[in-house]
mmCIF file of C-alpha atoms in Angstrom:
data_model
loop_
_atom_site.group_PDB
_atom_site.id
_atom_site.type_symbol
_atom_site.label_atom_id
_atom_site.label_comp_id
_atom_site.label_asym_id
_atom_site.label_seq_id
_atom_site.Cartn_x
_atom_site.Cartn_y
_atom_site.Cartn_z
ATOM 1 C CA MET N 1 9.517 -17.434 15.744
ATOM 2 C CA ILE N 2 8.008 -14.064 16.638
ATOM 3 C CA ASP N 3 8.456 -12.786 20.183
ATOM 4 C CA ILE N 4 4.875 -11.599 20.648
ATOM 5 C CA ASP N 5 5.412 -10.517 24.249
ATOM 6 C CA GLN N 6 8.281 -8.212 23.273
ATOM 7 C CA ILE N 7 6.465 -6.866 20.243
ATOM 8 C CA ARG N 8 3.391 -6.085 22.316
ATOM 9 C CA ALA N 9 5.598 -4.424 24.931
ATOM 10 C CA ASP N 10 6.877 -2.241 22.083
ATOM 11 C CA THR N 11 3.241 -1.371 21.241
ATOM 12 C CA PRO N 12 1.719 0.120 24.422
ATOM 13 C CA ALA N 13 -1.763 0.749 23.004
ATOM 14 C CA VAL N 14 -2.497 -2.984 22.788
ATOM 15 C CA SER N 15 -2.837 -3.063 26.570
ATOM 16 C CA ARG N 16 -6.060 -1.068 26.349
ATOM 17 C CA LEU N 17 -7.649 -1.933 22.996
ATOM 18 C CA ALA N 18 -7.860 -4.663 20.392
ATOM 19 C CA TYR N 19 -6.485 -2.872 17.357
ATOM 20 C CA LEU N 20 -7.523 -4.554 14.096
ATOM 21 C CA HIS N 21 -7.360 -1.622 11.682
ATOM 22 C CA ASN N 22 -3.888 -2.094 10.235
ATOM 23 C CA ALA N 23 -5.085 -1.713 6.641
ATOM 24 C CA GLY N 24 -5.912 1.865 7.613
ATOM 25 C CA ALA N 25 -3.044 2.954 9.849
ATOM 26 C CA ALA N 26 -1.202 0.484 12.053
ATOM 27 C CA LEU N 27 0.133 1.163 15.528
ATOM 28 C CA MET N 28 3.731 2.354 15.420
ATOM 29 C CA PRO N 29 6.349 0.509 17.485
ATOM 30 C CA ALA N 30 7.948 2.497 20.298
ATOM 31 C CA ALA N 31 11.213 2.622 18.359
ATOM 32 C CA VAL N 32 9.514 4.521 15.538
ATOM 33 C CA VAL N 33 7.900 7.028 17.889
ATOM 34 C CA THR N 34 11.163 7.553 19.787
ATOM 35 C CA THR N 35 13.115 8.079 16.577
ATOM 36 C CA MET N 36 10.732 10.783 15.418
ATOM 37 C CA LYS N 37 10.544 12.530 18.775
ATOM 38 C CA GLN N 38 14.303 12.608 19.084
ATOM 39 C CA HIS N 39 14.675 14.271 15.716
ATOM 40 C CA ILE N 40 11.991 16.841 16.487
ATOM 41 C CA ASP N 41 13.785 17.578 19.752
ATOM 42 C CA LEU N 42 17.044 17.981 17.848
ATOM 43 C CA GLU N 43 15.389 20.394 15.426
ATOM 44 C CA SER N 44 14.097 22.430 18.343
ATOM 45 C CA GLU N 45 17.593 22.625 19.817
ATOM 46 C CA ILE N 46 19.751 23.399 16.776
ATOM 47 C CA GLY N 47 17.301 24.121 13.921
ATOM 48 C CA GLY N 48 15.986 22.038 11.066
ATOM 49 C CA TYR N 49 18.906 22.514 8.686
ATOM 50 C CA ALA N 50 21.569 21.687 11.242
ATOM 51 C CA ALA N 51 19.575 18.693 12.475
ATOM 52 C CA ALA N 52 19.321 17.323 8.939
ATOM 53 C CA ASP N 53 23.060 17.825 8.430
ATOM 54 C CA ARG N 54 23.879 16.043 11.676
ATOM 55 C CA GLU N 55 21.607 13.104 10.816
ATOM 56 C CA SER N 56 22.511 12.946 7.112
ATOM 57 C CA ASP N 57 23.966 9.428 7.321
ATOM 58 C CA ARG N 58 20.839 8.065 9.016
ATOM 59 C CA LEU N 59 18.621 9.865 6.538
ATOM 60 C CA ASP N 60 20.535 8.405 3.599
ATOM 61 C CA ALA N 61 20.298 4.974 5.209
ATOM 62 C CA VAL N 62 16.503 5.020 4.806
ATOM 63 C CA TYR N 63 16.964 4.441 1.072
ATOM 64 C CA GLY N 64 18.965 1.339 1.892
ATOM 65 C CA SER N 65 16.264 0.127 4.274
ATOM 66 C CA VAL N 66 13.564 0.462 1.600
ATOM 67 C CA ALA N 67 15.836 -1.235 -0.920
ATOM 68 C CA ARG N 68 16.410 -4.216 1.397
ATOM 69 C CA LEU N 69 12.675 -4.465 2.001
ATOM 70 C CA LEU N 70 11.990 -4.695 -1.750
ATOM 71 C CA ASN N 71 15.159 -6.459 -2.968
ATOM 72 C CA ALA N 72 16.064 -3.377 -4.966
ATOM 73 C CA ALA N 73 18.988 -0.967 -5.155
ATOM 74 C CA PRO N 74 19.021 2.267 -3.146
ATOM 75 C CA ASP N 75 19.309 4.388 -6.298
ATOM 76 C CA GLU N 76 16.000 2.900 -7.510
ATOM 77 C CA ILE N 77 14.135 4.327 -4.483
ATOM 78 C CA ALA N 78 12.429 7.702 -4.058
ATOM 79 C CA LEU N 79 10.905 8.802 -0.741
ATOM 80 C CA THR N 80 7.636 10.698 -0.917
ATOM 81 C CA GLU N 81 4.952 12.235 1.293
ATOM 82 C CA ASN N 82 2.608 9.309 0.703
ATOM 83 C CA ALA N 83 1.907 6.394 -1.614
ATOM 84 C CA THR N 84 -0.451 8.376 -3.842
ATOM 85 C CA VAL N 85 2.245 10.921 -4.639
ATOM 86 C CA ALA N 86 4.662 8.061 -5.334
ATOM 87 C CA TRP N 87 2.198 6.397 -7.695
ATOM 88 C CA GLN N 88 1.337 9.675 -9.406
ATOM 89 C CA MET N 89 4.967 10.605 -10.011
ATOM 90 C CA ALA N 90 5.471 7.326 -11.846
ATOM 91 C CA PHE N 91 2.181 7.267 -13.740
ATOM 92 C CA TYR N 92 2.235 10.872 -14.930
ATOM 93 C CA ALA N 93 5.818 10.466 -16.136
ATOM 94 C CA LEU N 94 4.648 7.956 -18.752
ATOM 95 C CA PRO N 95 3.737 9.275 -22.214
ATOM 96 C CA PHE N 96 0.308 8.427 -23.651
ATOM 97 C CA SER N 97 -1.298 9.185 -27.005
ATOM 98 C CA ALA N 98 -4.713 8.677 -28.562
ATOM 99 C CA GLY N 99 -5.562 4.984 -28.768
ATOM 100 C CA ASP N 100 -2.953 3.862 -26.244
ATOM 101 C CA ARG N 101 -4.362 1.232 -23.902
ATOM 102 C CA ILE N 102 -4.037 1.148 -20.104
ATOM 103 C CA LEU N 103 -4.878 -2.256 -18.635
ATOM 104 C CA THR N 104 -5.991 -2.509 -15.015
ATOM 105 C CA ALA N 105 -7.949 -4.809 -12.697
ATOM 106 C CA GLU N 106 -11.538 -4.798 -11.465
ATOM 107 C CA ALA N 107 -10.446 -4.032 -7.897
ATOM 108 C CA GLU N 108 -8.338 -0.990 -8.784
ATOM 109 C CA TYR N 109 -8.155 1.732 -6.139
ATOM 110 C CA ALA N 110 -10.075 4.965 -6.667
ATOM 111 C CA ALA N 111 -7.078 7.308 -6.463
ATOM 112 C CA ASN N 112 -5.411 5.432 -9.303
ATOM 113 C CA TYR N 113 -8.491 5.073 -11.455
ATOM 114 C CA VAL N 114 -9.360 8.761 -11.447
ATOM 115 C CA ALA N 115 -5.820 9.425 -12.682
ATOM 116 C CA PHE N 116 -6.448 6.980 -15.533
ATOM 117 C CA LEU N 117 -9.622 8.892 -16.348
ATOM 118 C CA GLN N 118 -7.833 12.227 -16.369
ATOM 119 C CA VAL N 119 -5.074 11.016 -18.662
ATOM 120 C CA ALA N 120 -7.623 9.351 -20.927
ATOM 121 C CA ARG N 121 -9.516 12.651 -21.161
ATOM 122 C CA ARG N 122 -6.346 14.605 -21.878
ATOM 123 C CA THR N 123 -4.700 12.252 -24.372
ATOM 124 C CA GLY N 124 -7.319 9.968 -25.876
ATOM 125 C CA ALA N 125 -5.810 6.897 -24.232
ATOM 126 C CA VAL N 126 -8.308 4.207 -23.263
ATOM 127 C CA ILE N 127 -8.756 2.278 -20.014
ATOM 128 C CA GLU N 128 -9.571 -1.398 -20.224
ATOM 129 C CA ILE N 129 -10.446 -3.709 -17.353
ATOM 130 C CA VAL N 130 -8.888 -7.145 -17.234
ATOM 131 C CA PRO N 131 -11.653 -9.516 -16.108
ATOM 132 C CA SER N 132 -11.349 -11.589 -12.961
ATOM 133 C CA ASP N 133 -11.251 -15.369 -12.874
ATOM 134 C CA ARG N 134 -13.622 -17.560 -10.884
ATOM 135 C CA SER N 135 -11.672 -16.971 -7.683
ATOM 136 C CA GLY N 136 -11.938 -13.196 -8.070
ATOM 137 C CA GLU N 137 -8.267 -12.700 -8.915
ATOM 138 C CA LEU N 138 -7.136 -10.933 -12.058
ATOM 139 C CA ASP N 139 -7.436 -13.481 -14.903
ATOM 140 C CA VAL N 140 -3.876 -13.922 -16.158
ATOM 141 C CA ALA N 141 -4.950 -15.770 -19.307
ATOM 142 C CA ALA N 142 -7.367 -12.974 -20.154
ATOM 143 C CA LEU N 143 -4.588 -10.439 -19.655
ATOM 144 C CA GLU N 144 -2.372 -12.332 -22.064
ATOM 145 C CA ARG N 145 -5.127 -12.306 -24.689
ATOM 146 C CA MET N 146 -5.556 -8.532 -24.330
ATOM 147 C CA ILE N 147 -1.937 -7.694 -25.120
ATOM 148 C CA ASP N 148 -1.173 -5.932 -28.377
ATOM 149 C CA GLU N 149 1.132 -3.163 -29.573
ATOM 150 C CA ARG N 150 -1.224 -0.468 -28.266
ATOM 151 C CA VAL N 151 -0.901 -1.539 -24.614
ATOM 152 C CA LYS N 152 1.374 1.062 -23.034
ATOM 153 C CA LEU N 153 0.840 0.266 -19.354
ATOM 154 C CA ILE N 154 -0.309 -2.505 -17.044
ATOM 155 C CA ALA N 155 -1.215 -1.007 -13.671
ATOM 156 C CA ILE N 156 -2.890 -2.983 -10.896
ATOM 157 C CA THR N 157 -3.404 -2.908 -7.171
ATOM 158 C CA TRP N 158 -1.792 -5.994 -5.651
ATOM 159 C CA VAL N 159 -3.958 -6.152 -2.507
ATOM 160 C CA PRO N 160 -7.112 -4.046 -2.869
ATOM 161 C CA THR N 161 -8.351 -1.846 -0.058
ATOM 162 C CA ASN N 162 -11.750 -3.542 0.275
ATOM 163 C CA GLY N 163 -10.817 -7.099 1.167
ATOM 164 C CA GLY N 164 -8.380 -9.980 1.352
ATOM 165 C CA LEU N 165 -7.854 -10.479 -2.384
ATOM 166 C CA VAL N 166 -4.204 -10.918 -3.388
ATOM 167 C CA ASN N 167 -3.818 -10.449 -7.130
ATOM 168 C CA PRO N 168 -1.209 -12.564 -8.996
ATOM 169 C CA ALA N 169 1.387 -9.813 -9.194
ATOM 170 C CA ALA N 170 4.289 -12.014 -10.296
ATOM 171 C CA ALA N 171 2.257 -13.703 -13.046
ATOM 172 C CA VAL N 172 1.332 -10.253 -14.351
ATOM 173 C CA GLY N 173 5.011 -9.330 -14.226
ATOM 174 C CA LYS N 174 5.970 -12.244 -16.467
ATOM 175 C CA ILE N 175 3.524 -11.086 -19.124
ATOM 176 C CA ALA N 176 4.636 -7.463 -18.876
ATOM 177 C CA ARG N 177 8.300 -8.430 -19.190
ATOM 178 C CA ALA N 178 7.671 -10.791 -22.102
ATOM 179 C CA HIS N 179 5.999 -8.007 -24.082
ATOM 180 C CA GLY N 180 8.135 -5.082 -22.899
ATOM 181 C CA ILE N 181 5.198 -3.247 -21.345
ATOM 182 C CA PRO N 182 5.746 -0.969 -18.311
ATOM 183 C CA TYR N 183 4.167 -2.440 -15.184
ATOM 184 C CA LEU N 184 3.111 -0.217 -12.261
ATOM 185 C CA LEU N 185 2.150 -2.028 -9.057
ATOM 186 C CA ASP N 186 0.280 -0.429 -6.161
ATOM 187 C CA ALA N 187 1.599 -2.334 -3.147
ATOM 188 C CA CYS N 188 0.145 -0.185 -0.357
ATOM 189 C CA GLN N 189 -1.643 -3.029 1.407
ATOM 190 C CA ALA N 190 1.003 -5.650 0.610
ATOM 191 C CA VAL N 191 4.181 -4.048 1.920
ATOM 192 C CA GLY N 192 4.592 -4.905 5.584
ATOM 193 C CA GLN N 193 2.236 -7.877 5.679
ATOM 194 C CA MET N 194 4.015 -10.097 3.131
ATOM 195 C CA LEU N 195 7.299 -10.628 1.356
ATOM 196 C CA VAL N 196 7.829 -8.161 -1.489
ATOM 197 C CA ASP N 197 10.585 -8.887 -4.006
ATOM 198 C CA VAL N 198 10.514 -6.627 -7.045
ATOM 199 C CA GLU N 199 12.845 -8.931 -8.948
ATOM 200 C CA ALA N 200 10.550 -11.908 -8.426
ATOM 201 C CA ILE N 201 7.455 -9.827 -9.196
ATOM 202 C CA GLY N 202 8.897 -8.283 -12.327
ATOM 203 C CA CYS N 203 7.315 -4.873 -11.839
ATOM 204 C CA ASP N 204 8.959 -1.782 -13.279
ATOM 205 C CA MET N 205 7.455 0.598 -10.720
ATOM 206 C CA LEU N 206 6.017 0.030 -7.256
ATOM 207 C CA SER N 207 4.414 2.450 -4.819
ATOM 208 C CA ALA N 208 3.690 1.943 -1.125
ATOM 209 C CA THR N 209 2.927 3.760 2.097
ATOM 210 C CA GLY N 210 4.521 3.728 5.526
ATOM 211 C CA ARG N 211 1.407 4.005 7.658
ATOM 212 C CA LYS N 212 -0.302 0.671 6.995
ATOM 213 C CA PHE N 213 1.218 -2.763 7.609
ATOM 214 C CA LEU N 214 4.742 -1.321 7.762
ATOM 215 C CA ARG N 215 3.747 0.404 11.031
ATOM 216 C CA GLY N 216 5.424 3.640 10.026
ATOM 217 C CA PRO N 217 4.213 7.226 10.423
ATOM 218 C CA ARG N 218 1.533 8.887 8.348
ATOM 219 C CA GLY N 219 2.815 11.211 5.665
ATOM 220 C CA THR N 220 5.425 8.752 4.363
ATOM 221 C CA GLY N 221 5.628 6.681 1.210
ATOM 222 C CA PHE N 222 8.079 5.480 -1.379
ATOM 223 C CA LEU N 223 8.456 4.675 -5.045
ATOM 224 C CA TYR N 224 10.573 2.012 -6.691
ATOM 225 C CA VAL N 225 11.541 2.442 -10.348
ATOM 226 C CA ARG N 226 13.616 -0.183 -12.137
ATOM 227 C CA ARG N 227 16.881 1.403 -13.258
ATOM 228 C CA PRO N 228 16.544 0.825 -17.059
ATOM 229 C CA LEU N 229 13.118 2.484 -17.088
ATOM 230 C CA LEU N 230 14.213 5.213 -14.699
ATOM 231 C CA GLN N 231 16.503 6.744 -17.291
ATOM 232 C CA GLN N 232 13.585 7.045 -19.737
ATOM 233 C CA LEU N 233 11.203 8.886 -17.414
ATOM 234 C CA GLU N 234 11.002 12.596 -16.773
ATOM 235 C CA PRO N 235 8.869 13.408 -13.722
ATOM 236 C CA PRO N 236 5.707 15.417 -14.370
ATOM 237 C CA MET N 237 6.945 18.064 -11.926
ATOM 238 C CA ILE N 238 10.486 18.898 -10.890
ATOM 239 C CA ASP N 239 12.392 21.249 -8.659
ATOM 240 C CA HIS N 240 16.088 22.014 -8.271
ATOM 241 C CA PHE N 241 16.620 18.902 -6.142
ATOM 242 C CA ALA N 242 15.165 16.549 -8.742
ATOM 243 C CA ALA N 243 16.828 18.457 -11.573
ATOM 244 C CA PRO N 244 19.663 20.817 -10.638
ATOM 245 C CA TRP N 245 19.720 24.120 -12.536
ATOM 246 C CA VAL N 246 23.076 23.743 -14.275
ATOM 247 C CA SER N 247 23.004 26.852 -16.472
ATOM 248 C CA ARG N 248 20.627 29.719 -17.177
ATOM 249 C CA ASN N 249 18.628 27.768 -19.766
ATOM 250 C CA GLN N 250 19.255 24.198 -18.706
ATOM 251 C CA TYR N 251 18.477 21.719 -15.954
ATOM 252 C CA GLN N 252 19.816 18.196 -15.573
ATOM 253 C CA LEU N 253 17.730 15.395 -14.086
ATOM 254 C CA ARG N 254 19.324 13.352 -11.354
ATOM 255 C CA ASP N 255 20.556 9.921 -12.408
ATOM 256 C CA ASP N 256 18.747 8.135 -9.590
ATOM 257 C CA ALA N 257 15.121 7.766 -8.490
ATOM 258 C CA ARG N 258 15.406 10.889 -6.373
ATOM 259 C CA ARG N 259 14.492 12.762 -9.556
ATOM 260 C CA PHE N 260 10.935 12.005 -8.355
ATOM 261 C CA GLU N 261 11.476 13.863 -5.066
ATOM 262 C CA THR N 262 11.452 17.525 -4.087
ATOM 263 C CA TRP N 263 13.882 19.336 -1.872
ATOM 264 C CA GLU N 264 11.708 19.918 1.197
ATOM 265 C CA ASN N 265 10.415 17.004 3.258
ATOM 266 C CA ASN N 266 9.609 15.851 6.762
ATOM 267 C CA TYR N 267 12.905 14.490 8.068
ATOM 268 C CA ALA N 268 11.469 13.215 11.345
ATOM 269 C CA ALA N 269 8.869 11.189 9.440
ATOM 270 C CA ARG N 270 11.515 9.838 7.070
ATOM 271 C CA LEU N 271 13.589 8.625 9.981
ATOM 272 C CA GLY N 272 10.452 7.079 11.446
ATOM 273 C CA LEU N 273 9.803 5.259 8.177
ATOM 274 C CA GLY N 274 13.331 3.889 8.218
ATOM 275 C CA ALA N 275 12.936 2.749 11.815
ATOM 276 C CA ALA N 276 9.648 1.013 10.960
ATOM 277 C CA ILE N 277 11.195 -0.839 8.039
ATOM 278 C CA ASP N 278 14.226 -1.877 10.076
ATOM 279 C CA TYR N 279 11.896 -3.112 12.830
ATOM 280 C CA ALA N 280 9.954 -5.255 10.359
ATOM 281 C CA LEU N 281 13.129 -6.595 8.781
ATOM 282 C CA SER N 282 14.487 -7.553 12.203
ATOM 283 C CA ILE N 283 11.418 -9.744 12.748
ATOM 284 C CA GLY N 284 11.380 -11.096 9.208
ATOM 285 C CA LEU N 285 8.707 -10.612 6.572
ATOM 286 C CA GLY N 286 8.341 -14.360 6.168
ATOM 287 C CA PRO N 287 7.258 -14.921 9.784
ATOM 288 C CA ILE N 288 5.146 -11.740 9.647
ATOM 289 C CA GLU N 289 3.280 -12.980 6.582
ATOM 290 C CA GLN N 290 2.729 -16.390 8.126
ATOM 291 C CA ARG N 291 1.267 -14.937 11.314
ATOM 292 C CA CYS N 292 -0.897 -12.409 9.470
ATOM 293 C CA ARG N 293 -2.452 -15.193 7.409
ATOM 294 C CA LEU N 294 -2.928 -17.341 10.508
ATOM 295 C CA LEU N 295 -4.815 -14.614 12.377
ATOM 296 C CA ALA N 296 -6.877 -13.619 9.334
ATOM 297 C CA GLY N 297 -7.779 -17.259 8.772
ATOM 298 C CA ARG N 298 -8.902 -17.583 12.375
ATOM 299 C CA LEU N 299 -11.105 -14.528 11.978
ATOM 300 C CA ARG N 300 -12.688 -15.809 8.767
ATOM 301 C CA SER N 301 -13.387 -19.172 10.382
ATOM 302 C CA GLY N 302 -15.078 -17.466 13.322
ATOM 303 C CA LEU N 303 -17.116 -15.144 11.122
ATOM 304 C CA ALA N 304 -18.387 -18.119 9.135
ATOM 305 C CA THR N 305 -20.155 -19.387 12.268
ATOM 306 C CA ILE N 306 -22.155 -16.194 12.879
ATOM 307 C CA SER N 307 -25.665 -16.020 11.522
ATOM 308 C CA GLY N 308 -26.212 -13.113 9.135
ATOM 309 C CA VAL N 309 -22.513 -12.506 8.448
ATOM 310 C CA LYS N 310 -21.245 -12.798 4.880
ATOM 311 C CA ILE N 311 -17.515 -12.835 4.220
ATOM 312 C CA ARG N 312 -16.733 -10.747 1.125
ATOM 313 C CA ASP N 313 -13.089 -11.686 0.489
ATOM 314 C CA LEU N 314 -12.002 -13.002 -2.898
ATOM 315 C CA GLY N 315 -9.028 -15.005 -4.120
ATOM 316 C CA ARG N 316 -7.418 -18.369 -3.560
ATOM 317 C CA THR N 317 -5.055 -17.275 -0.790
ATOM 318 C CA PRO N 318 -6.531 -14.172 0.871
ATOM 319 C CA GLY N 319 -4.328 -11.933 2.965
ATOM 320 C CA ALA N 320 -4.773 -10.090 6.231
ATOM 321 C CA ILE N 321 -7.686 -7.856 5.260
ATOM 322 C CA VAL N 322 -10.970 -9.499 6.214
ATOM 323 C CA SER N 323 -14.089 -7.917 4.734
ATOM 324 C CA PHE N 324 -17.644 -8.833 5.627
ATOM 325 C CA THR N 325 -21.203 -7.584 5.932
ATOM 326 C CA MET N 326 -23.884 -8.351 8.507
ATOM 327 C CA GLU N 327 -27.496 -8.717 7.564
ATOM 328 C CA GLY N 328 -29.517 -5.689 8.603
ATOM 329 C CA ARG N 329 -26.618 -3.629 9.972
ATOM 330 C CA GLU N 330 -24.646 -0.895 8.260
ATOM 331 C CA ALA N 331 -20.873 -1.245 8.180
ATOM 332 C CA ASP N 332 -20.290 2.068 9.961
ATOM 333 C CA THR N 333 -22.705 1.061 12.725
ATOM 334 C CA ILE N 334 -20.760 -2.149 13.302
ATOM 335 C CA VAL N 335 -17.490 -0.205 13.399
ATOM 336 C CA SER N 336 -18.921 2.187 16.008
ATOM 337 C CA SER N 337 -20.295 -0.669 18.089
ATOM 338 C CA ALA N 338 -16.909 -2.383 18.097
ATOM 339 C CA ALA N 339 -15.154 0.856 19.058
ATOM 340 C CA ALA N 340 -17.450 1.213 22.066
ATOM 341 C CA ALA N 341 -16.307 -2.260 23.090
ATOM 342 C CA GLY N 342 -12.619 -1.349 22.773
ATOM 343 C CA ILE N 343 -12.107 -2.997 19.381
ATOM 344 C CA THR N 344 -10.798 -0.897 16.488
ATOM 345 C CA ILE N 345 -11.843 -1.954 12.992
ATOM 346 C CA GLY N 346 -12.786 -0.004 9.858
ATOM 347 C CA ALA N 347 -15.069 0.108 6.858
ATOM 348 C CA SER N 348 -14.526 0.279 3.108
ATOM 349 C CA HIS N 349 -17.088 2.072 0.981
ATOM 350 C CA PRO N 350 -17.964 1.316 -2.664
ATOM 351 C CA SER N 351 -16.404 4.559 -3.895
ATOM 352 C CA SER N 352 -12.933 3.259 -2.995
ATOM 353 C CA THR N 353 -13.161 0.348 -5.437
ATOM 354 C CA ARG N 354 -16.138 1.292 -7.570
ATOM 355 C CA ILE N 355 -15.795 -1.232 -10.387
ATOM 356 C CA ASP N 356 -15.460 -4.207 -8.051
ATOM 357 C CA ALA N 357 -18.308 -2.899 -5.908
ATOM 358 C CA GLU N 358 -20.575 -2.529 -8.928
ATOM 359 C CA VAL N 359 -19.680 -5.930 -10.365
ATOM 360 C CA ARG N 360 -20.441 -7.631 -7.058
ATOM 361 C CA ALA N 361 -23.222 -5.257 -5.926
ATOM 362 C CA LEU N 362 -21.293 -4.566 -2.743
ATOM 363 C CA PRO N 363 -22.510 -2.217 -0.035
ATOM 364 C CA ALA N 364 -20.024 -0.681 2.372
ATOM 365 C CA VAL N 365 -18.145 -3.558 3.978
ATOM 366 C CA VAL N 366 -16.621 -3.922 7.421
ATOM 367 C CA ARG N 367 -12.851 -4.245 7.200
ATOM 368 C CA ALA N 368 -10.888 -5.957 9.966
ATOM 369 C CA SER N 369 -7.153 -6.242 9.386
ATOM 370 C CA PRO N 370 -5.106 -8.133 11.981
ATOM 371 C CA HIS N 371 -1.352 -7.855 12.163
ATOM 372 C CA TYR N 372 1.415 -9.901 13.707
ATOM 373 C CA TYR N 373 1.223 -8.047 17.034
ATOM 374 C CA ASN N 374 -2.391 -9.109 17.530
ATOM 375 C CA THR N 375 -3.287 -12.174 19.553
ATOM 376 C CA GLU N 376 -5.708 -15.017 19.022
ATOM 377 C CA ALA N 377 -7.629 -13.714 22.040
ATOM 378 C CA GLU N 378 -8.193 -10.369 20.301
ATOM 379 C CA ILE N 379 -9.492 -12.138 17.210
ATOM 380 C CA ASP N 380 -11.863 -14.155 19.367
ATOM 381 C CA ARG N 381 -12.945 -10.980 21.142
ATOM 382 C CA LEU N 382 -14.089 -9.452 17.859
ATOM 383 C CA ILE N 383 -15.861 -12.664 16.862
ATOM 384 C CA ALA N 384 -17.693 -12.766 20.180
ATOM 385 C CA HIS N 385 -18.722 -9.131 19.855
ATOM 386 C CA LEU N 386 -20.152 -9.691 16.381
ATOM 387 C CA ALA N 387 -21.910 -12.842 17.506
ATOM 388 C CA GLY N 388 -23.518 -10.777 20.234
ATOM 389 C CA LEU N 389 -24.962 -8.441 17.626
ATOM 390 C CA ALA N 390 -26.533 -11.218 15.602
ATOM 391 C CA PRO N 391 -29.202 -12.457 18.092
ATOM 392 C CA ARG N 392 -30.492 -8.930 18.620
ATOM 393 C CA LEU N 393 -30.669 -8.532 14.863
ATOM 394 C CA HIS N 394 -32.763 -11.637 14.263
ATOM 395 C CA GLY N 395 -34.795 -11.178 17.378
ATOM 396 C CA ALA N 396 -35.941 -7.853 15.976
ATOM 397 C CA GLY N 397 -37.065 -9.544 12.764
ATOM 398 C CA SER N 398 -34.813 -7.423 10.540
ATOM 399 C CA THR N 399 -34.049 -8.401 6.958
ATOM 400 C CA ALA N 400 -31.231 -7.569 4.618
#
């Protein structure tokens, strides 16, 4: 059971707006905000170095919190400024040569895909798209058929940014493990809204952010690297924290995943990330996932009753990102209209997931992403607002 009243009391902004933009940046619990403010206050009183020394045990504990969240070991965790940096540190540490194949999915995120393009340009590696099945999920059988000795990486986004699709991450992991191929999983939109177990998934590397469904601060992210692979990877960039300078002509990489970090970081934000993870773990990711799916399902059911609305989500068991379009209205216009009514939602543009958008001829889509702290009444409020837009649309004789 989730104590919604207590959780909403911990989230003061919900008293004045219906916040359904958690795939962008969720509302932080009061405990996260307090943790960060207290550390900033401490820095102002005794200085940043002394504050970090005093809070060293709590700062080290953040690695344990991330590890518990993922069912990993603390030495397999690196903390980064954001998920993109985490993903890049893993990807650019992998060696590629001419003819090497990188396999990815149709709904891959733009930040990742442009990195594929850069490495392909530099090395002669090739990018290949695994087709989707009839449900819109990555086709696991097609992936299996594409495997050969030239495949050097499987890299997919688990939950894409532009809708509720949940790719079969664990099924991909079984194939990667069976063939000994490194597997990099972008879990930005998954972590915090569903259970994430790297052992069950079988990924070798996983990147995620703090600001989305984890309800942590912006400017935080983390990277998981499975220990056997960790020892084979040299980060693309290092400093004397990642690789201590042990003699005039020699450095030595750290033995743990912190070889992917640098010395300077935002300690207040790190503590906030730890507080956010601990808050989620105290509720339970199982109940969180169940409620997220319940609220998203309610929203999809309501949207299906509105004339002119087309739900754009793919997959057999969509998650808590609900994407849709409305005939005759631009996505950004709908977002602005909802904001004026005290409802916060977002939009996803084709450039974020270009291949999927081109395959499906998608325009910009509206993106509503409920979380466990939302209520059924807030979902219904958004549905009613959108329904109110539809009569004016058709009354004006507009067409798609």
